[in-house]
Amino acid sequence: MSTDRFLANYFPKDMFYRFNDKIIELNKDHVRSEYTLPEEADFYITLANDSKIIPASVLTEIAIQGGPVVLCKFYIVEKGNDVFSHDVYLLSSKTKFHEYPRAGDKLLVEGSVIRFKHNLLTMRCKVTIRTIDNRNVLEGEFTTKMIESKVNE
């Protein structure tokens, strides 16, 4: 399956909730994706110089969606299961924020599996975010857990 089709099929259609524009590379151990911060996004105005910065919570969500969530969904699809029958939860993170990106910046998100416990469906990933001009934005480790949904019970 192409990465464009994977993104279209298994991620929210509403761009407000989707922090992935394009998946560049995807396999069972590694993902690289792109996301451009929209000009009209919700940013904080800094007091120091009236510039707009993106909240850390949004950067964290970009890291999660661009790294471990993509890798978990890829694993579920590869196993032949319905990706919508599982929810993916963030269990913990160790995150360092470096330089805050600005509206319009294109971000490169890279995620690599550190450890995957197949029997528990738990995955630990290292995620980095950089701007297209190679400014460090975020680096961290995120642990996710895939849990079968109980929506219709």
Coordinates of N, CA and C in Angstrom, one line a residue:
M1 N 0.8 -1.2 0.0 CA 0.0 0.0 0.0 C 0.9 1.2 0.0
S2 N 0.5 2.2 -0.8 CA 1.3 3.5 -0.8 C 1.2 4.2 0.5
T3 N 2.2 5.0 0.8 CA 2.1 5.8 2.0 C 1.0 6.9 2.0
D4 N 0.7 7.4 0.8 CA -0.4 8.4 0.6 C -1.7 7.7 0.9
R5 N -1.9 6.5 0.4 CA -3.2 5.8 0.7 C -3.3 5.4 2.1
F6 N -2.1 5.0 2.7 CA -2.1 4.6 4.2 C -2.6 5.8 5.0
L7 N -2.0 7.0 4.7 CA -2.4 8.2 5.4 C -3.9 8.6 5.2
A8 N -4.3 8.5 4.0 CA -5.7 8.8 3.7 C -6.7 7.8 4.3
N9 N -6.3 6.6 4.4 CA -7.3 5.6 4.9 C -7.3 5.5 6.4
Y10 N -6.2 5.8 7.1 CA -6.1 5.4 8.5 C -5.9 6.6 9.4
F11 N -6.0 7.8 8.9 CA -5.9 9.0 9.8 C -7.1 9.9 9.6
P12 N -7.4 10.8 10.6 CA -8.6 11.6 10.5 C -8.6 12.4 9.2
K13 N -9.8 12.5 8.6 CA -10.0 13.3 7.4 C -10.0 14.8 7.7
D14 N -10.4 15.1 8.9 CA -10.5 16.5 9.3 C -9.1 17.0 9.6
M15 N -8.6 18.0 8.8 CA -7.3 18.5 9.0 C -7.0 19.1 10.3
F16 N -8.0 19.5 11.0 CA -7.9 20.1 12.4 C -7.2 19.1 13.3
Y17 N -7.6 17.8 13.1 CA -7.1 16.8 14.0 C -5.9 16.0 13.4
R18 N -5.6 16.2 12.2 CA -4.5 15.4 11.5 C -3.2 16.3 11.4
F19 N -2.1 15.8 12.0 CA -0.9 16.5 11.9 C 0.1 15.8 11.1
N20 N -0.3 15.3 9.9 CA 0.5 14.6 8.9 C 0.1 15.1 7.6
D21 N 1.0 15.7 6.8 CA 0.6 16.1 5.4 C 1.0 14.9 4.5
K22 N 2.1 14.3 4.8 CA 2.7 13.3 3.9 C 3.6 12.4 4.6
I23 N 3.5 11.1 4.4 CA 4.5 10.1 4.9 C 5.5 9.9 3.8
I24 N 6.8 10.2 4.1 CA 7.8 10.1 3.2 C 8.4 8.6 3.1
E25 N 8.5 8.0 4.3 CA 9.1 6.7 4.4 C 8.4 5.9 5.5
L26 N 8.1 4.7 5.3 CA 7.4 3.9 6.3 C 7.8 2.4 6.2
N27 N 8.3 1.9 7.3 CA 8.4 0.4 7.4 C 8.2 0.0 8.8
K28 N 8.4 -1.2 9.2 CA 8.0 -1.7 10.5 C 8.8 -1.0 11.7
D29 N 10.0 -0.5 11.3 CA 10.9 0.1 12.4 C 11.1 1.6 12.3
H30 N 10.6 2.2 11.3 CA 11.0 3.6 11.0 C 9.9 4.3 10.2
V31 N 9.7 5.6 10.5 CA 8.8 6.5 9.8 C 9.4 7.9 9.6
R32 N 9.2 8.5 8.5 CA 9.5 9.9 8.2 C 8.3 10.5 7.6
S33 N 7.9 11.6 8.2 CA 6.7 12.3 7.7 C 6.9 13.8 7.7
E34 N 6.0 14.5 7.0 CA 6.1 16.0 6.9 C 4.8 16.6 7.4
Y35 N 4.9 17.8 8.0 CA 3.7 18.5 8.4 C 4.1 20.0 8.3
T36 N 3.2 20.8 7.6 CA 3.4 22.2 7.5 C 2.5 22.9 8.5
L37 N 3.0 23.8 9.4 CA 2.2 24.5 10.3 C 1.4 25.5 9.6
P38 N 0.0 25.5 9.7 CA -0.8 26.4 9.0 C -0.7 27.8 9.5
E39 N -0.8 28.8 8.6 CA -0.7 30.2 9.0 C -1.8 30.6 10.0
E40 N -3.0 29.9 9.9 CA -4.1 30.3 10.7 C -4.2 29.4 12.0
A41 N -3.2 28.7 12.3 CA -3.2 27.8 13.5 C -3.2 28.6 14.8
D42 N -3.6 27.9 15.9 CA -3.7 28.6 17.2 C -2.3 28.7 17.7
F43 N -1.7 29.9 17.8 CA -0.4 30.1 18.3 C -0.5 31.0 19.5
Y44 N 0.5 31.0 20.4 CA 0.7 31.9 21.4 C 1.4 33.1 20.9
I45 N 1.1 34.3 21.3 CA 1.8 35.5 21.0 C 2.8 35.7 22.1
T46 N 4.1 35.8 21.9 CA 5.1 36.0 22.9 C 5.1 37.5 23.3
L47 N 5.4 37.7 24.6 CA 5.4 39.1 25.0 C 6.7 39.8 24.6
A48 N 7.8 39.0 24.4 CA 9.1 39.6 24.1 C 9.1 40.3 22.8
N49 N 8.6 39.7 21.8 CA 8.7 40.3 20.4 C 7.5 40.1 19.6
D50 N 6.4 39.9 20.2 CA 5.1 39.8 19.4 C 5.1 38.7 18.3
S51 N 6.0 37.8 18.4 CA 6.1 36.7 17.4 C 5.1 35.6 17.9
K52 N 4.7 34.8 17.0 CA 3.8 33.7 17.2 C 4.6 32.4 17.4
I53 N 4.3 31.6 18.4 CA 4.9 30.3 18.6 C 3.8 29.3 18.8
I54 N 4.1 28.0 18.5 CA 3.1 27.0 18.6 C 3.2 26.4 20.1
P55 N 2.1 26.0 20.7 CA 2.1 25.5 22.0 C 2.8 24.1 22.0
A56 N 3.5 23.8 23.1 CA 4.2 22.5 23.3 C 3.3 21.3 23.2
S57 N 2.0 21.5 23.6 CA 1.1 20.4 23.5 C 0.8 20.0 22.1
V58 N 0.8 21.0 21.2 CA 0.5 20.7 19.8 C 1.8 20.0 19.2
L59 N 3.0 20.5 19.6 CA 4.2 19.9 19.1 C 4.3 18.4 19.5
T60 N 3.8 18.2 20.8 CA 3.8 16.8 21.3 C 2.9 15.9 20.4
E61 N 1.7 16.5 20.1 CA 0.7 15.7 19.3 C 1.3 15.4 17.9
I62 N 2.0 16.4 17.3 CA 2.6 16.2 16.0 C 3.6 15.1 16.1
A63 N 4.4 15.0 17.2 CA 5.4 14.0 17.4 C 4.8 12.6 17.5
I64 N 3.7 12.6 18.3 CA 3.0 11.3 18.5 C 2.4 10.8 17.2
Q65 N 1.6 11.7 16.5 CA 1.0 11.2 15.3 C 2.0 10.9 14.2
G66 N 3.1 11.6 14.1 CA 4.1 11.4 13.1 C 5.1 10.2 13.4
G67 N 5.1 9.8 14.7 CA 6.0 8.7 15.0 C 5.2 7.4 15.5
P68 N 5.0 7.2 16.8 CA 4.5 6.0 17.2 C 3.1 5.6 16.8
V69 N 2.2 6.6 16.5 CA 0.9 6.3 16.1 C 0.9 5.7 14.7
V70 N 1.7 6.3 13.8 CA 1.9 5.8 12.4 C 2.4 4.3 12.5
L71 N 3.5 4.1 13.3 CA 4.1 2.8 13.4 C 3.1 1.8 14.0
C72 N 2.3 2.1 15.0 CA 1.4 1.2 15.6 C 0.3 0.8 14.6
K73 N -0.2 1.8 13.9 CA -1.3 1.6 12.9 C -0.7 0.7 11.7
F74 N 0.5 1.0 11.3 CA 1.2 0.2 10.3 C 1.3 -1.3 10.8
Y75 N 1.7 -1.5 12.0 CA 1.7 -2.9 12.5 C 0.4 -3.6 12.5
I76 N -0.7 -2.9 12.9 CA -2.0 -3.4 12.9 C -2.5 -3.8 11.5
V77 N -2.2 -2.9 10.6 CA -2.6 -3.2 9.2 C -1.8 -4.4 8.6
E78 N -0.5 -4.4 8.9 CA 0.4 -5.5 8.4 C -0.1 -6.9 9.0
K79 N -0.7 -6.9 10.2 CA -1.2 -8.1 10.8 C -2.5 -8.5 10.2
G80 N -3.1 -7.7 9.3 CA -4.4 -8.0 8.7 C -5.6 -7.6 9.6
N81 N -5.4 -6.8 10.6 CA -6.5 -6.4 11.5 C -7.0 -5.0 11.0
D82 N -8.2 -4.8 11.4 CA -8.9 -3.5 11.1 C -8.3 -2.4 12.1
V83 N -7.6 -1.4 11.5 CA -7.0 -0.4 12.3 C -8.0 0.4 13.2
F84 N -9.2 0.4 12.8 CA -10.2 1.2 13.6 C -10.7 0.3 14.7
S85 N -10.3 -0.9 14.8 CA -10.7 -1.8 16.0 C -9.7 -1.6 17.1
H86 N -8.7 -0.7 17.0 CA -7.7 -0.5 18.1 C -7.6 1.0 18.3
D87 N -7.5 1.4 19.6 CA -7.1 2.7 20.0 C -5.6 2.7 20.4
V88 N -5.0 3.8 20.2 CA -3.6 3.9 20.5 C -3.4 5.0 21.6
Y89 N -2.9 4.6 22.7 CA -2.8 5.5 23.9 C -1.3 5.8 24.2
L90 N -1.0 7.0 24.6 CA 0.3 7.4 25.0 C 0.4 7.1 26.5
L91 N 1.5 6.4 26.8 CA 1.7 6.0 28.2 C 2.6 7.0 28.9
S92 N 3.7 7.4 28.2 CA 4.7 8.3 28.8 C 5.5 8.9 27.8
S93 N 6.2 10.0 28.2 CA 7.1 10.6 27.2 C 8.2 11.3 28.0
K94 N 9.4 11.3 27.4 CA 10.5 12.1 27.9 C 10.9 13.1 26.7
T95 N 10.5 14.3 26.9 CA 10.6 15.2 25.7 C 11.4 16.4 26.0
K96 N 12.3 16.8 25.1 CA 13.0 18.1 25.1 C 12.6 18.9 24.0
F97 N 12.2 20.2 24.3 CA 11.9 21.2 23.3 C 13.1 22.1 23.1
H98 N 13.4 22.3 21.8 CA 14.5 23.1 21.5 C 14.0 24.5 21.0
E99 N 14.0 24.6 19.7 CA 13.6 25.9 19.1 C 12.1 25.7 18.6
Y100 N 11.3 26.7 19.0 CA 9.9 26.7 18.6 C 9.7 27.1 17.1
P101 N 9.0 26.3 16.4 CA 8.7 26.6 15.0 C 7.7 27.8 14.9
R102 N 7.6 28.3 13.7 CA 6.7 29.5 13.4 C 5.7 29.0 12.4
A103 N 4.6 29.8 12.3 CA 3.6 29.6 11.3 C 4.2 29.5 10.0
G104 N 3.8 28.5 9.2 CA 4.3 28.3 7.9 C 5.5 27.4 7.8
D105 N 6.1 27.1 8.9 CA 7.3 26.2 8.9 C 6.9 24.8 8.5
K106 N 7.7 24.1 7.6 CA 7.5 22.7 7.3 C 8.3 21.9 8.2
L107 N 7.7 20.9 8.9 CA 8.4 20.1 9.9 C 8.6 18.7 9.3
L108 N 9.8 18.2 9.6 CA 10.1 16.8 9.3 C 10.1 16.0 10.6
V109 N 9.2 15.0 10.7 CA 9.1 14.2 11.9 C 9.7 12.8 11.6
E110 N 10.5 12.3 12.4 CA 11.1 11.0 12.3 C 11.0 10.2 13.5
G111 N 10.4 9.0 13.3 CA 10.2 8.1 14.5 C 10.9 6.7 14.2
S112 N 11.5 6.2 15.3 CA 12.2 4.9 15.2 C 11.8 4.1 16.4
V113 N 11.5 2.8 16.1 CA 11.2 1.9 17.2 C 12.4 1.6 18.1
I114 N 12.3 1.8 19.4 CA 13.3 1.4 20.3 C 13.1 0.0 20.8
R115 N 11.8 -0.3 21.2 CA 11.4 -1.6 21.7 C 10.0 -1.8 21.4
F116 N 9.6 -3.0 21.0 CA 8.2 -3.4 20.7 C 7.9 -4.7 21.4
K117 N 7.0 -4.7 22.3 CA 6.6 -5.9 23.0 C 5.3 -6.4 22.2
H118 N 5.5 -7.3 21.3 CA 4.4 -7.8 20.5 C 3.2 -8.3 21.3
N119 N 3.5 -9.1 22.3 CA 2.4 -9.8 23.1 C 1.6 -8.7 23.9
L120 N 2.2 -7.6 24.2 CA 1.5 -6.6 25.0 C 1.0 -5.4 24.1
L121 N 1.4 -5.5 22.8 CA 1.1 -4.4 21.9 C 1.6 -3.0 22.4
T122 N 2.8 -3.0 23.0 CA 3.3 -1.8 23.5 C 4.6 -1.4 22.7
M123 N 4.7 -0.2 22.3 CA 5.8 0.2 21.5 C 6.5 1.5 22.1
R124 N 7.8 1.5 22.2 CA 8.6 2.6 22.6 C 9.3 3.2 21.4
C125 N 9.2 4.5 21.1 CA 9.8 5.1 19.9 C 10.6 6.3 20.3
K126 N 11.6 6.5 19.5 CA 12.4 7.8 19.6 C 11.8 8.7 18.5
V127 N 11.5 9.9 18.8 CA 10.9 10.8 17.8 C 11.7 12.1 17.8
T128 N 12.0 12.6 16.6 CA 12.7 13.9 16.5 C 11.8 14.7 15.5
I129 N 11.8 16.0 15.8 CA 11.2 17.0 14.8 C 12.2 18.1 14.5
R130 N 12.3 18.3 13.2 CA 13.2 19.4 12.7 C 12.5 20.2 11.7
T131 N 12.9 21.4 11.5 CA 12.3 22.2 10.4 C 13.0 21.8 9.1
I132 N 12.5 22.2 8.0 CA 13.1 21.8 6.7 C 14.5 22.4 6.6
D133 N 14.8 23.5 7.3 CA 16.1 24.1 7.2 C 17.0 23.6 8.4
N134 N 16.6 22.4 9.0 CA 17.4 21.7 9.9 C 17.5 22.3 11.3
R135 N 16.5 23.1 11.7 CA 16.5 23.6 13.1 C 15.9 22.5 14.0
N136 N 16.5 22.1 15.1 CA 15.9 21.2 16.0 C 14.7 21.8 16.7
V137 N 13.6 21.0 16.8 CA 12.4 21.5 17.4 C 12.1 20.6 18.6
L138 N 12.1 19.3 18.5 CA 11.8 18.4 19.6 C 12.5 17.1 19.4
E139 N 12.8 16.5 20.6 CA 13.3 15.1 20.6 C 12.8 14.5 21.8
G140 N 12.4 13.2 21.7 CA 11.8 12.6 22.9 C 11.6 11.1 22.6
E141 N 11.2 10.4 23.7 CA 10.8 9.0 23.6 C 9.4 8.9 24.1
F142 N 8.6 8.2 23.3 CA 7.2 8.0 23.6 C 6.8 6.6 23.6
T143 N 6.1 6.2 24.6 CA 5.6 4.8 24.7 C 4.1 4.8 24.4
T144 N 3.7 3.9 23.5 CA 2.3 3.8 23.1 C 1.8 2.4 23.4
K145 N 0.5 2.3 23.7 CA -0.2 1.0 23.9 C -1.4 0.9 23.0
M146 N -1.5 -0.2 22.2 CA -2.6 -0.4 21.4 C -3.6 -1.3 22.1
I147 N -4.8 -0.8 22.2 CA -5.9 -1.5 22.9 C -7.1 -1.7 22.0
E148 N -7.6 -2.9 22.0 CA -8.8 -3.2 21.2 C -9.9 -2.4 21.7
S149 N -10.6 -1.7 20.7 CA -11.8 -0.8 21.1 C -12.9 -1.7 21.5
K150 N -13.7 -1.1 22.4 CA -14.9 -1.7 22.9 C -16.1 -0.8 22.5
V151 N -16.1 -0.2 21.4 CA -17.1 0.8 21.0 C -18.5 0.3 20.9
N152 N -18.7 -0.9 20.4 CA -20.1 -1.4 20.1 C -20.6 -2.3 21.2
E153 N -19.9 -2.4 22.3 CA -20.4 -3.3 23.3 C -21.4 -2.6 24.3

